[in-house]
PDB file of C-alpha atoms in Angstrom:
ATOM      1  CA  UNK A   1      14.334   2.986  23.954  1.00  0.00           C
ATOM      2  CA  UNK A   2      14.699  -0.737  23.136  1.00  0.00           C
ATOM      3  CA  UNK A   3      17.322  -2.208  21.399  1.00  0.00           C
ATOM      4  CA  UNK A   4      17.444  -2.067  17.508  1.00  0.00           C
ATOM      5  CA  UNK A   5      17.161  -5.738  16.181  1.00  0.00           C
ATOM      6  CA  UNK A   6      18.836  -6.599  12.478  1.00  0.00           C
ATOM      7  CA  UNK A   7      16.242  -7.383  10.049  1.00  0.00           C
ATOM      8  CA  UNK A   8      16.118 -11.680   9.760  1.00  0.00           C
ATOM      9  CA  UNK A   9      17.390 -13.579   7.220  1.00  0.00           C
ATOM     10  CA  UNK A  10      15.617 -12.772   3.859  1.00  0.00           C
ATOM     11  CA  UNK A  11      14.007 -16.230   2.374  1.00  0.00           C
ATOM     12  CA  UNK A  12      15.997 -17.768  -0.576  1.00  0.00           C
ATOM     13  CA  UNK A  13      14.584 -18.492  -3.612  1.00  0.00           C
ATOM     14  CA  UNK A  14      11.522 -16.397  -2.907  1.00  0.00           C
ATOM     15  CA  UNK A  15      10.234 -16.336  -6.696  1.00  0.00           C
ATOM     16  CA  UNK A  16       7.696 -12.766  -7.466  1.00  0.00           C
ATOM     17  CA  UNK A  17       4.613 -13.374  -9.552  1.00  0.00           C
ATOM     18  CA  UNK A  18       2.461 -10.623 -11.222  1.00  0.00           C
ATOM     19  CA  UNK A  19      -0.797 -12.703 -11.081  1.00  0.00           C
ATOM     20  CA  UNK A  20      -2.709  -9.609 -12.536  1.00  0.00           C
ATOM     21  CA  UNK A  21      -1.204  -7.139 -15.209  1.00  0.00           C
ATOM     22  CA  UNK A  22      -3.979  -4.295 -13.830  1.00  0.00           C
ATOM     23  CA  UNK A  23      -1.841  -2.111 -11.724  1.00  0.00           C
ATOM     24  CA  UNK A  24      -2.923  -0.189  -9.147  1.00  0.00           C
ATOM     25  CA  UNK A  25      -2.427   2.657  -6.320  1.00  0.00           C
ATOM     26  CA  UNK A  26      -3.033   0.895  -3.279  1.00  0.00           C
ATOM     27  CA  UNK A  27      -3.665  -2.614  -1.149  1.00  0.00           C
ATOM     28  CA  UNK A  28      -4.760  -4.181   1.967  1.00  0.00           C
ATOM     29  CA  UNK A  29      -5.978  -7.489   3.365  1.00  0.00           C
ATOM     30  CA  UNK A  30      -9.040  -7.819   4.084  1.00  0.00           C
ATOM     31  CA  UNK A  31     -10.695 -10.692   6.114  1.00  0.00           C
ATOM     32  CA  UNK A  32      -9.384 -14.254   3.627  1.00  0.00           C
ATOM     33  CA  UNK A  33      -8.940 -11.355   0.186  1.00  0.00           C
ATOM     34  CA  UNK A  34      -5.782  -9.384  -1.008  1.00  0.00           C
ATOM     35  CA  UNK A  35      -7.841  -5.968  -2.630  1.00  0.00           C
ATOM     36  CA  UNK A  36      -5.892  -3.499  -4.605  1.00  0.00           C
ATOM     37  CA  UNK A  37      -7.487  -0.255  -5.776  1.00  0.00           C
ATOM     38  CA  UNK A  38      -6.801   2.644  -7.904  1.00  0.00           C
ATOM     39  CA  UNK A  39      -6.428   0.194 -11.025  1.00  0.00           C
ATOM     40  CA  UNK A  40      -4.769   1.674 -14.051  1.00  0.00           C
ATOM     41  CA  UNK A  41      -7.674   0.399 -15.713  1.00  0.00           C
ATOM     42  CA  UNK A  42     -10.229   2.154 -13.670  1.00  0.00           C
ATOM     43  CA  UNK A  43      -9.037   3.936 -11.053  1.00  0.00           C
ATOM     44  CA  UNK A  44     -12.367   4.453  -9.104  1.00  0.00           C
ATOM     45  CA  UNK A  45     -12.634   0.872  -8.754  1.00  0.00           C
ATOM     46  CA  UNK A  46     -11.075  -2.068  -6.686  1.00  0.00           C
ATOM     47  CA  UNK A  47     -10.804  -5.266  -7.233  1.00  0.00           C
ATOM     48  CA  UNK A  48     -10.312  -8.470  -5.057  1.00  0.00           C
ATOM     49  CA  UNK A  49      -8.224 -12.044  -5.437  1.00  0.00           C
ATOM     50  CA  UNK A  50     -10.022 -15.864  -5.014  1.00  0.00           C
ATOM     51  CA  UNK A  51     -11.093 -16.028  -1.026  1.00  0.00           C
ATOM     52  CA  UNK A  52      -8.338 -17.949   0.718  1.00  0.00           C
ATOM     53  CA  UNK A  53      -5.411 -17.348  -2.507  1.00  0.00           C
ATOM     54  CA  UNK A  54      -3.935 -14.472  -2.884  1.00  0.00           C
ATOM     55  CA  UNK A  55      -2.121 -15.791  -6.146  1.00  0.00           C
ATOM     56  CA  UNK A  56      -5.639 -16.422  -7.779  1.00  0.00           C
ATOM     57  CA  UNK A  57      -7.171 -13.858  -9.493  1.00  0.00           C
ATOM     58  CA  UNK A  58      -9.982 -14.597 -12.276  1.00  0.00           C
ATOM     59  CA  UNK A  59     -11.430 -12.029 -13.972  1.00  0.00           C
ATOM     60  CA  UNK A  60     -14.160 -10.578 -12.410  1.00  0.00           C
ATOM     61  CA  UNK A  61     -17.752 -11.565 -13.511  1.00  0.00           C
ATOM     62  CA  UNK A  62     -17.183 -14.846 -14.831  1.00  0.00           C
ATOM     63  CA  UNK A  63     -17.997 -18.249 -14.035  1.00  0.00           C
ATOM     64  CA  UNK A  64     -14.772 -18.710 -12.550  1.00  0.00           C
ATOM     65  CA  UNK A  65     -14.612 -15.490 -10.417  1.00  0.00           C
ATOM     66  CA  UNK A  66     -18.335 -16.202  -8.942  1.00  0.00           C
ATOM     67  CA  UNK A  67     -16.887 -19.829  -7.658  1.00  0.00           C
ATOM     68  CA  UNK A  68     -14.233 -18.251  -6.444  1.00  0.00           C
ATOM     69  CA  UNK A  69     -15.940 -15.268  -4.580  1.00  0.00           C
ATOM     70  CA  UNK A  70     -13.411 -12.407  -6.737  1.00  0.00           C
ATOM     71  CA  UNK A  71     -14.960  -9.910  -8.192  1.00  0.00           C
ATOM     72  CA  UNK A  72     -14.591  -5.723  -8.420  1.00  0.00           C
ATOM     73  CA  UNK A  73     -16.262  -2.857  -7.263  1.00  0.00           C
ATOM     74  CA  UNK A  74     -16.563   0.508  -8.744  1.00  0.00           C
ATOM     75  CA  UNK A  75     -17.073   3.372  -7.358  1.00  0.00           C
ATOM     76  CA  UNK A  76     -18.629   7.218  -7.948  1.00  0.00           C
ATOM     77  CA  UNK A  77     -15.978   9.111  -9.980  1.00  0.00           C
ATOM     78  CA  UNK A  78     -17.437  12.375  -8.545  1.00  0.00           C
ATOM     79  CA  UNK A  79     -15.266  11.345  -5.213  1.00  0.00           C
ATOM     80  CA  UNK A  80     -12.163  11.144  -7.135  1.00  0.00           C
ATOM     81  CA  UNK A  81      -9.870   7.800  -7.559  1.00  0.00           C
ATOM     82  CA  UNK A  82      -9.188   4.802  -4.664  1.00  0.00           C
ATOM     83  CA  UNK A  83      -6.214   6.434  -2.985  1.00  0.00           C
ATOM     84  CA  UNK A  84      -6.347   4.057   0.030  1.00  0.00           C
ATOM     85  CA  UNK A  85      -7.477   0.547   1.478  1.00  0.00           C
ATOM     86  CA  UNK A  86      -7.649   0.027   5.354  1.00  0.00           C
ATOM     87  CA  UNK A  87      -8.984  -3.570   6.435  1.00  0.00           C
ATOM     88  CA  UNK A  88      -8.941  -6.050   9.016  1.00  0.00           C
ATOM     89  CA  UNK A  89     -10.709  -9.246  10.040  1.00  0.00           C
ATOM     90  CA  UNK A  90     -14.037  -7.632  10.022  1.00  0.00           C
ATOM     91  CA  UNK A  91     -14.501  -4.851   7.085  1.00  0.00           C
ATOM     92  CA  UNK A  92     -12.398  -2.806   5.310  1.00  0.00           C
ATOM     93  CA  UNK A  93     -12.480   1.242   4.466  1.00  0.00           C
ATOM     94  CA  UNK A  94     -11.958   2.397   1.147  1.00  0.00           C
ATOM     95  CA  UNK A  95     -11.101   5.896   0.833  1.00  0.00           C
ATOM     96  CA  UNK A  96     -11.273   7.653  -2.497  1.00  0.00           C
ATOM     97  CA  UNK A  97     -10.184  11.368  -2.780  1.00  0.00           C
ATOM     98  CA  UNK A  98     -12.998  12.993  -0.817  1.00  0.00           C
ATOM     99  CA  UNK A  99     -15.272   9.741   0.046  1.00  0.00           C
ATOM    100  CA  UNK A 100     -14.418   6.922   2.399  1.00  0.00           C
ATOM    101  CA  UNK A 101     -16.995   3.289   2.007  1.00  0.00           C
ATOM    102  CA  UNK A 102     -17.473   0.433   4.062  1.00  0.00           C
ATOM    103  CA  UNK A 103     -16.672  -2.732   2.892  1.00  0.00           C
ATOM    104  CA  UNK A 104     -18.321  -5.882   4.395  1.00  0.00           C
ATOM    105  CA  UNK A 105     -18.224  -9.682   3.962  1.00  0.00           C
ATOM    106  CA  UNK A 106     -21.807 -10.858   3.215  1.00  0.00           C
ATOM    107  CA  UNK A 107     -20.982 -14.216   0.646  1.00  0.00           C
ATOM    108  CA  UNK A 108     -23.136 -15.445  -1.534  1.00  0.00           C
ATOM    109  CA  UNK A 109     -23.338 -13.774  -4.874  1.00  0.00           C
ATOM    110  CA  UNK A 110     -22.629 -10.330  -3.439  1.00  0.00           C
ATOM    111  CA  UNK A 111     -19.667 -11.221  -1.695  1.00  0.00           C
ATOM    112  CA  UNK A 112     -18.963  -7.607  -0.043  1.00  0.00           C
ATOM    113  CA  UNK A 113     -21.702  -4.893   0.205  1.00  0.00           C
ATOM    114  CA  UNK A 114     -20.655  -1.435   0.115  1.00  0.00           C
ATOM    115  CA  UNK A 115     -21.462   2.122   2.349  1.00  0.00           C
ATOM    116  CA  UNK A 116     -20.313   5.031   0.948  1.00  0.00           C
ATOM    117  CA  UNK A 117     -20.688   6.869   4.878  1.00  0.00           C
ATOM    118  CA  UNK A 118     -18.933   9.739   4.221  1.00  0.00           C
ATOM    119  CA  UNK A 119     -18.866  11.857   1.183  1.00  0.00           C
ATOM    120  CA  UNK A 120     -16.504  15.352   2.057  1.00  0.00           C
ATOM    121  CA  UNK A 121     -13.592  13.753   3.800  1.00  0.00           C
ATOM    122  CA  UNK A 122     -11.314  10.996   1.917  1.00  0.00           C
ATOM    123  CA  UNK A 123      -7.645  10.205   2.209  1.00  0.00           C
ATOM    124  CA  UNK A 124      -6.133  13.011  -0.484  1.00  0.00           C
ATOM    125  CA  UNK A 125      -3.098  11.145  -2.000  1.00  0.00           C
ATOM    126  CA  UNK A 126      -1.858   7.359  -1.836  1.00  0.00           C
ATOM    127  CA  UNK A 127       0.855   7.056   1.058  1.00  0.00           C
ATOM    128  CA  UNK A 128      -1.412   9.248   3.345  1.00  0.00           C
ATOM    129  CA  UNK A 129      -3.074   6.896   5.024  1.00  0.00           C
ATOM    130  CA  UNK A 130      -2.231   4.877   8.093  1.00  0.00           C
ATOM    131  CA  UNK A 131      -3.920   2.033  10.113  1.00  0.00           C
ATOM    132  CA  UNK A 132      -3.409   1.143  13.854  1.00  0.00           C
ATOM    133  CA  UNK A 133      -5.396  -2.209  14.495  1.00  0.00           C
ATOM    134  CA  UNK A 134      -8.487  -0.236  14.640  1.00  0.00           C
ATOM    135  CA  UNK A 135      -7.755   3.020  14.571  1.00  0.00           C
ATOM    136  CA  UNK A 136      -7.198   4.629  10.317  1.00  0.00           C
ATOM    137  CA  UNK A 137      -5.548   7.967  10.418  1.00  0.00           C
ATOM    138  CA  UNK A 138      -5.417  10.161   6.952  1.00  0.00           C
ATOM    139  CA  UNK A 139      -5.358  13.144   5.210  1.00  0.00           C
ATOM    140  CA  UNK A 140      -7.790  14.358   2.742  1.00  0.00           C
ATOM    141  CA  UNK A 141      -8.143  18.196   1.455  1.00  0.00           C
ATOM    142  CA  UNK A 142      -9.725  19.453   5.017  1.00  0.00           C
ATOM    143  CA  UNK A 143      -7.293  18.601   7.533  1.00  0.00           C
ATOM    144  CA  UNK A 144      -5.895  15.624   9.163  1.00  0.00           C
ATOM    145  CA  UNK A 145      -8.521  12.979  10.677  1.00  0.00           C
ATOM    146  CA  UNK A 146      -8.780   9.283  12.770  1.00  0.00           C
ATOM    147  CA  UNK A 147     -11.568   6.790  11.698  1.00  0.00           C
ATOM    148  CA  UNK A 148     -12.768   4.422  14.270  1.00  0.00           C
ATOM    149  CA  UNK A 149     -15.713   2.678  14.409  1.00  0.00           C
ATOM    150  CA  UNK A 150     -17.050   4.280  11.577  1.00  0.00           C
ATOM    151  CA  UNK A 151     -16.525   7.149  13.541  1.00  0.00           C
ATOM    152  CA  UNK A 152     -14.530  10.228  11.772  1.00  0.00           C
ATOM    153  CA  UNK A 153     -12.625  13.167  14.470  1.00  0.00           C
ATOM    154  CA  UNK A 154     -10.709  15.720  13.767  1.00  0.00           C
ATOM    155  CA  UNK A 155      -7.454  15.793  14.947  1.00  0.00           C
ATOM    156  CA  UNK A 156      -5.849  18.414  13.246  1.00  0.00           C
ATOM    157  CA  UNK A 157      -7.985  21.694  14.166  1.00  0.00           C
ATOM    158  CA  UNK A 158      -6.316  24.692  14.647  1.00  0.00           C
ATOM    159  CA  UNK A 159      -2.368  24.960  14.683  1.00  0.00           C
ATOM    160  CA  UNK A 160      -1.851  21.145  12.442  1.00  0.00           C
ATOM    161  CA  UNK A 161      -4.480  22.144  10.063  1.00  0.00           C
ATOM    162  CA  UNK A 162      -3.329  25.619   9.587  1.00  0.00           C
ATOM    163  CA  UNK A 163       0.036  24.906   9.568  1.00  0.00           C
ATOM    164  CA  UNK A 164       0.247  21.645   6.842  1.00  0.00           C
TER     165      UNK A 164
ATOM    166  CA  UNK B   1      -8.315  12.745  24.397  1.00  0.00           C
ATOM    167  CA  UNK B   2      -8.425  16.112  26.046  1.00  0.00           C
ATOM    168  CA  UNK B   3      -7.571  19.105  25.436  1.00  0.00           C
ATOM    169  CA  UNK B   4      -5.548  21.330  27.956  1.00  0.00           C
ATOM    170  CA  UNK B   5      -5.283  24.630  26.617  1.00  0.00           C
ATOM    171  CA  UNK B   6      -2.940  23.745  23.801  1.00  0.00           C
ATOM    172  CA  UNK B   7      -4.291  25.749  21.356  1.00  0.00           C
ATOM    173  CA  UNK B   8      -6.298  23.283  19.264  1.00  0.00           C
ATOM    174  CA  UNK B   9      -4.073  20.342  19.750  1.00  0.00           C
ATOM    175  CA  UNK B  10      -4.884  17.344  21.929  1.00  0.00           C
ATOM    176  CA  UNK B  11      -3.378  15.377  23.892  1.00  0.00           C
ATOM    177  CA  UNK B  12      -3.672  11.271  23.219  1.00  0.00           C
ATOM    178  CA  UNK B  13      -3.957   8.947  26.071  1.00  0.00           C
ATOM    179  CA  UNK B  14      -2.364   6.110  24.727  1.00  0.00           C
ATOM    180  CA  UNK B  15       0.235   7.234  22.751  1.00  0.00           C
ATOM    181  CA  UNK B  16       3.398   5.311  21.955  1.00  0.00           C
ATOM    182  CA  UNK B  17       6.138   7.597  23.565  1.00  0.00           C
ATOM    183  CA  UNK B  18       9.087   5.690  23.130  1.00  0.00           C
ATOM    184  CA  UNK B  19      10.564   4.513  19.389  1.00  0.00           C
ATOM    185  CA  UNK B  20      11.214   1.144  18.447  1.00  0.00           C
ATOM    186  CA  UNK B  21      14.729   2.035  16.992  1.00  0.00           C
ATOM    187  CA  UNK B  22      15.210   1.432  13.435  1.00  0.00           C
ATOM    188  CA  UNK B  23      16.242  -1.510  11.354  1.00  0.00           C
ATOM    189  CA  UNK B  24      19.005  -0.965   8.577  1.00  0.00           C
ATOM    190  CA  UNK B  25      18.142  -1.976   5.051  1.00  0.00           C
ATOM    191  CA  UNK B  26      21.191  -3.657   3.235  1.00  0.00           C
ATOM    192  CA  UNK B  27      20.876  -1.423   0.105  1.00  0.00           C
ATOM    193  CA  UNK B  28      24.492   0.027   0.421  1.00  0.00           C
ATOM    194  CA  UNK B  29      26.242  -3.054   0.135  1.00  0.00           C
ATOM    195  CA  UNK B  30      26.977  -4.534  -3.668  1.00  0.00           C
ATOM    196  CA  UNK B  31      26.269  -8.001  -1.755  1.00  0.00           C
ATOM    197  CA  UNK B  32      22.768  -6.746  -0.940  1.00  0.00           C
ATOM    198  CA  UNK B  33      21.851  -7.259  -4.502  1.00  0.00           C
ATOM    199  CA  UNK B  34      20.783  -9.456  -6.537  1.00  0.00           C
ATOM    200  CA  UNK B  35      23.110  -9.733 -10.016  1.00  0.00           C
ATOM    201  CA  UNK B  36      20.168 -10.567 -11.914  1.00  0.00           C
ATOM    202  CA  UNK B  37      18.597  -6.894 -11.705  1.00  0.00           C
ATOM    203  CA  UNK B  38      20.213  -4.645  -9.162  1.00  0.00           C
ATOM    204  CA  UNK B  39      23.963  -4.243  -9.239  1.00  0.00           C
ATOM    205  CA  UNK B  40      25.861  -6.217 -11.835  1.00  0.00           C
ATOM    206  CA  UNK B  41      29.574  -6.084 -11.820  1.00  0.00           C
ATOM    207  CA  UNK B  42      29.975  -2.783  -9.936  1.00  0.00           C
ATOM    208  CA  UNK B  43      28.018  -1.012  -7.989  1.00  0.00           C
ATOM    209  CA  UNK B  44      25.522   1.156  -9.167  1.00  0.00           C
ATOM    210  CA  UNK B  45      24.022   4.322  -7.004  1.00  0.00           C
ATOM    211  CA  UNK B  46      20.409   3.992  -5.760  1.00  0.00           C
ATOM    212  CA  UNK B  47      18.373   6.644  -6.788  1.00  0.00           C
ATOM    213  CA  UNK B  48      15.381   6.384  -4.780  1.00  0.00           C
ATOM    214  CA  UNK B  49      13.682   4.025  -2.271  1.00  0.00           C
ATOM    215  CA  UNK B  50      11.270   2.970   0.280  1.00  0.00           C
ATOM    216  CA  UNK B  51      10.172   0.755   2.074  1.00  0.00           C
ATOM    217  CA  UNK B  52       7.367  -1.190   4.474  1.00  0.00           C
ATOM    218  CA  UNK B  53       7.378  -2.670   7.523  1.00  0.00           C
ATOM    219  CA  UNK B  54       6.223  -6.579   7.574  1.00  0.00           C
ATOM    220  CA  UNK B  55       5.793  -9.172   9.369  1.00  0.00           C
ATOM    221  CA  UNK B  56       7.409  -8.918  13.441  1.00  0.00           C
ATOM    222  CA  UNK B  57      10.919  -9.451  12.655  1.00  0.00           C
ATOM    223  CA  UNK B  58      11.994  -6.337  11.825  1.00  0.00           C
ATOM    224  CA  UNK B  59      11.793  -7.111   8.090  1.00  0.00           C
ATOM    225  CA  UNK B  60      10.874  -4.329   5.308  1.00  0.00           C
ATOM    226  CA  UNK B  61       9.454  -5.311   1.847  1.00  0.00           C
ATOM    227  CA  UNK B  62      11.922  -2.661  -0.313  1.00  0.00           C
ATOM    228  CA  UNK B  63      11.565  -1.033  -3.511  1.00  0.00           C
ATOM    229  CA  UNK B  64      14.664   1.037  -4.812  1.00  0.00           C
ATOM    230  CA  UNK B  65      15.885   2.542  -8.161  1.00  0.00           C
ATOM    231  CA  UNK B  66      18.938   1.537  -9.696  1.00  0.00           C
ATOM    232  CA  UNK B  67      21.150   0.754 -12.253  1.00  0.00           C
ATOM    233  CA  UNK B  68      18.064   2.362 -14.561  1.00  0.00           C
ATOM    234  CA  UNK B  69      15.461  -0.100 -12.945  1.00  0.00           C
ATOM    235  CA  UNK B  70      12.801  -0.842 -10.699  1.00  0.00           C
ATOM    236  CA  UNK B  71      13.639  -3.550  -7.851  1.00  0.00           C
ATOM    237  CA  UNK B  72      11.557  -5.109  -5.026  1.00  0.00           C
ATOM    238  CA  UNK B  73      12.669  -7.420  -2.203  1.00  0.00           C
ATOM    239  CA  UNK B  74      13.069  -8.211   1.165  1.00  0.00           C
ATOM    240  CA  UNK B  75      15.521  -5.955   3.072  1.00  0.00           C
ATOM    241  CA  UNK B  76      17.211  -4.615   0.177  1.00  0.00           C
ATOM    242  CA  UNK B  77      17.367  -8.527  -1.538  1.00  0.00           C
ATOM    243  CA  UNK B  78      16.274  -9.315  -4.893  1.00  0.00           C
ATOM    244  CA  UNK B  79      14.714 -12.963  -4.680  1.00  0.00           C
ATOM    245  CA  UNK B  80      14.609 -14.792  -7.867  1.00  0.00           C
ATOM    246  CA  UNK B  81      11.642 -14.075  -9.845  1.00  0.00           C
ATOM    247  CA  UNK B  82       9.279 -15.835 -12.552  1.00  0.00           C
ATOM    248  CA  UNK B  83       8.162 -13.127 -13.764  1.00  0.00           C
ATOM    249  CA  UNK B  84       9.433 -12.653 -17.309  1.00  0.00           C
ATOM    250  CA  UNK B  85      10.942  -8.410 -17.983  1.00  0.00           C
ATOM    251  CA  UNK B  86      11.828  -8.606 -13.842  1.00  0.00           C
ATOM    252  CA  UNK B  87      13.694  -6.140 -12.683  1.00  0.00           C
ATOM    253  CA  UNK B  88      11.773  -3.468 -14.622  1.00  0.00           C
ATOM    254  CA  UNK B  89      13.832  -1.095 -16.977  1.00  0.00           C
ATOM    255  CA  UNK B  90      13.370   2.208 -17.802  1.00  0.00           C
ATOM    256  CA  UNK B  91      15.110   2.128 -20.768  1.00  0.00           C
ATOM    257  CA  UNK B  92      14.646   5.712 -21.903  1.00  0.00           C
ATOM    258  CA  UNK B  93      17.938   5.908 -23.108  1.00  0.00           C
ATOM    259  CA  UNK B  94      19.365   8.629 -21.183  1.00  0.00           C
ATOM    260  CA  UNK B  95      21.296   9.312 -17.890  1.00  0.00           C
ATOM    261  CA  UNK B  96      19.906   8.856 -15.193  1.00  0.00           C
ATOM    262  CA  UNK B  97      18.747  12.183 -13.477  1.00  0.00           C
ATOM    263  CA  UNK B  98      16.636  11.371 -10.626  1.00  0.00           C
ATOM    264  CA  UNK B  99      14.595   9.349  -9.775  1.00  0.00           C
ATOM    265  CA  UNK B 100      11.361   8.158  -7.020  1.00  0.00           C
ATOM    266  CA  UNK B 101       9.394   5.611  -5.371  1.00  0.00           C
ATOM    267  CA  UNK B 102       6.044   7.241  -5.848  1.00  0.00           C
ATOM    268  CA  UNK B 103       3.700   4.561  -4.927  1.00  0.00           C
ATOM    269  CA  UNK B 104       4.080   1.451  -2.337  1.00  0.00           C
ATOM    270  CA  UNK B 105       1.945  -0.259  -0.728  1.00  0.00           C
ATOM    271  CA  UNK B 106       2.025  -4.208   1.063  1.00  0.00           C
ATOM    272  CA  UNK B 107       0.205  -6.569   2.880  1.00  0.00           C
ATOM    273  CA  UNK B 108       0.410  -9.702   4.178  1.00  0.00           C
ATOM    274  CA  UNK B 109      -2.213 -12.918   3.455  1.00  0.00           C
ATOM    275  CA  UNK B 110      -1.830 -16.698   3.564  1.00  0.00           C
ATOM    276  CA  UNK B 111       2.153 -16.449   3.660  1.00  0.00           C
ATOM    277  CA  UNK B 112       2.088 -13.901   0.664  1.00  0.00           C
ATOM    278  CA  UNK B 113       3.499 -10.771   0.755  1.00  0.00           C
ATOM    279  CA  UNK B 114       1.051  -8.491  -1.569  1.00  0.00           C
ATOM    280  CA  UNK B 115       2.608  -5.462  -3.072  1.00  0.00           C
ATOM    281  CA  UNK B 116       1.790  -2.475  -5.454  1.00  0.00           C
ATOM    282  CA  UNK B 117       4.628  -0.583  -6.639  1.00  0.00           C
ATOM    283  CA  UNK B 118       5.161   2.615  -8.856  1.00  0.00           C
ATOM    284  CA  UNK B 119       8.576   4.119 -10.130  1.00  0.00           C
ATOM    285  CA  UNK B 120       9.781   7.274 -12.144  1.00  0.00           C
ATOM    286  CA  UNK B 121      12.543   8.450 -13.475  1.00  0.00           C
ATOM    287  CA  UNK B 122      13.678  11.336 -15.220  1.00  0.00           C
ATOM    288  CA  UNK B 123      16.152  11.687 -17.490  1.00  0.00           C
ATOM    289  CA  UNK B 124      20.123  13.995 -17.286  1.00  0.00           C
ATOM    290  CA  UNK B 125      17.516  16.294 -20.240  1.00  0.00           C
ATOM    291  CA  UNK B 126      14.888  16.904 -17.684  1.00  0.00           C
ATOM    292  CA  UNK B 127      12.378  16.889 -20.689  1.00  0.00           C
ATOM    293  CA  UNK B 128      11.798  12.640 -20.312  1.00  0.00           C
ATOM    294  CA  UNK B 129       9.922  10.894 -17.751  1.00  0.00           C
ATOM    295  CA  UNK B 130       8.956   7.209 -17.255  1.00  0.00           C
ATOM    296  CA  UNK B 131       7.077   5.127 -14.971  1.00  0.00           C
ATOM    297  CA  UNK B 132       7.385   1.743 -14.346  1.00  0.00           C
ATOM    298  CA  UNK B 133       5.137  -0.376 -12.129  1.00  0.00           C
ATOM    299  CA  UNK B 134       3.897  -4.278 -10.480  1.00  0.00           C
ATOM    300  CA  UNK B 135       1.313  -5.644  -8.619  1.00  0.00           C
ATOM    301  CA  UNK B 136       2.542  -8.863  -7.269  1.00  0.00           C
ATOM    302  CA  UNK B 137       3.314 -11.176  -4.532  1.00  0.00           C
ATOM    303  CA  UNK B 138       6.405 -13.137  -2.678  1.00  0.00           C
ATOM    304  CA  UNK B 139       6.800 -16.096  -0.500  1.00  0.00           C
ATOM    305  CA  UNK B 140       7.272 -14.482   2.617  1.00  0.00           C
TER     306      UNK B 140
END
């Protein structure tokens, strides 16, 4: 077991800004974009920051927010809210209640174009999710699962499943 | 992965085995806080917290219940903040009863720590609840 190390210094003067008042249930970075989903104000939809500012948000669908690349998404309410966001350099998954979409960089006017690939299987509850580089474990309402390369297994047959 | 006759379960190749220890949060201390939100004069009890790993320091972004109110910070530390109504306050007017983190989330971009953040509280009556929550970012 290696050694425990104490946490570093915490910054000083580290000032907190609430650069949009539309709260939501989850986020995640995703390639040069901060996106939070779950938003009070819809909660089947996300919504992503200026590409390359993370304190920049402009309302989506306005002049400002199509310069900027920021925009929103919503999706099917049939598949219940956003509960979770897993992304990396490359796409991101967006898992609503019992549906999980792709999310990929394509610029322009689109910005991100969306794959809803799996409809059955989400992530069941915010905070039941978890991402290792590649790999996205979660729950939804069948079982426990891993998501790789668009890829969903079961891990949870039998004795988990049953049991939890 | 295989499976070798345990029932159902498999068995992962690549598995992490041995734990990374754990890093202690100063939220006990009445120097961990910040006077401006957290604990004022004396010490208040935390009601409820959790917290994220971030960055590869061993540092947690931290979001606790206190003194009636919603914090965030790094490792138990209020920073300052520009955000006008920081720390958030219940402010139902009643002892405290109890009290959770129910959502946090956090991610890192351009230097930013990103968070969402969801508190409730119930009150000594058990007949009021409140929620208080951010979306927001720190210099991290």
């Amino acid at each position: 077991m290696s050694k425990a190390s104490p946490p570093s210094n915490p910054p000083s003067g580290s000032a907190y800004s609430i650069p949009i008042t539309d709260d939501g249930l989850c986020c995640a970075a995703f390639r040069d974009f901060v996106v939070v989903g779950g938003l009070d104000s819809d909660p089947y939809s996300i919504r992503w920051c200026a590409i390359g500012d993370p304190t920049d948000w402009p309302t989506p669908a306005t002049d400002d927010a199509r310069s900027k690349q920021a925009g929103s998404q919503t999706f099917k309410s049939e598949f219940g809210v956003v509960t979770a966001i897993a992304g990396n350099d490359f796409y991101m998954y967006i898992f609503q209640t019992n549906a999980i979409t792709k999310g990929t960089y394509v610029g322009g006017d689109v910005v991100i174009s969306f794959d809803t690939f799996e409809e059955g299987r989400g992530c069941i509850a915010p905070g039941r999710m978890a991402q290792i580089d590649d790999k996205v474990f979660f729950s939804s309402g069948k079982g426990y699962h891993v998501l790789e390369n668009d890829q969903i297994t079961d891990i949870g047959l039998s004795i988990v499943d049953d049991s939890y | 992965m295989e499976d070798e006759g345990n029932d159902g379960l498999t068995v992962a190749d690549n598995v992490i085995h041995e734990p990374e220890g754990y890093k202690s949060i100063g939220l006990a201390s009445a120097g961990a806080f910040s006077t401006t939100g957290g604990l004022a004069a004396s010490v208040h009890t935390v009601m409820a917290c959790a917290a994220r790993p971030v960055g590869d320091g061993g540092d947690y972004f931290t979001a606790w219940v206190a003194n009636d109110t919603l914090h965030v910070g790094l490792n138990g530390v209020t920073g300052t903040t520009a955000v006008t109504g920081y720390p958030l306050t219940f402010g139902v007017g009643s002892t405290l009863a109890s009290a959770t983190i129910g959502v946090l989330d956090v991610c890192e971009s351009y230097g930013k720590i990103f968070f969402v953040v969801r508190g409730y509280k119930q009150t000594a009556g058990l007949t009021t609840s409140a929620s208080k929550t951010m979306t927001g970012y720190m210099d991290y």
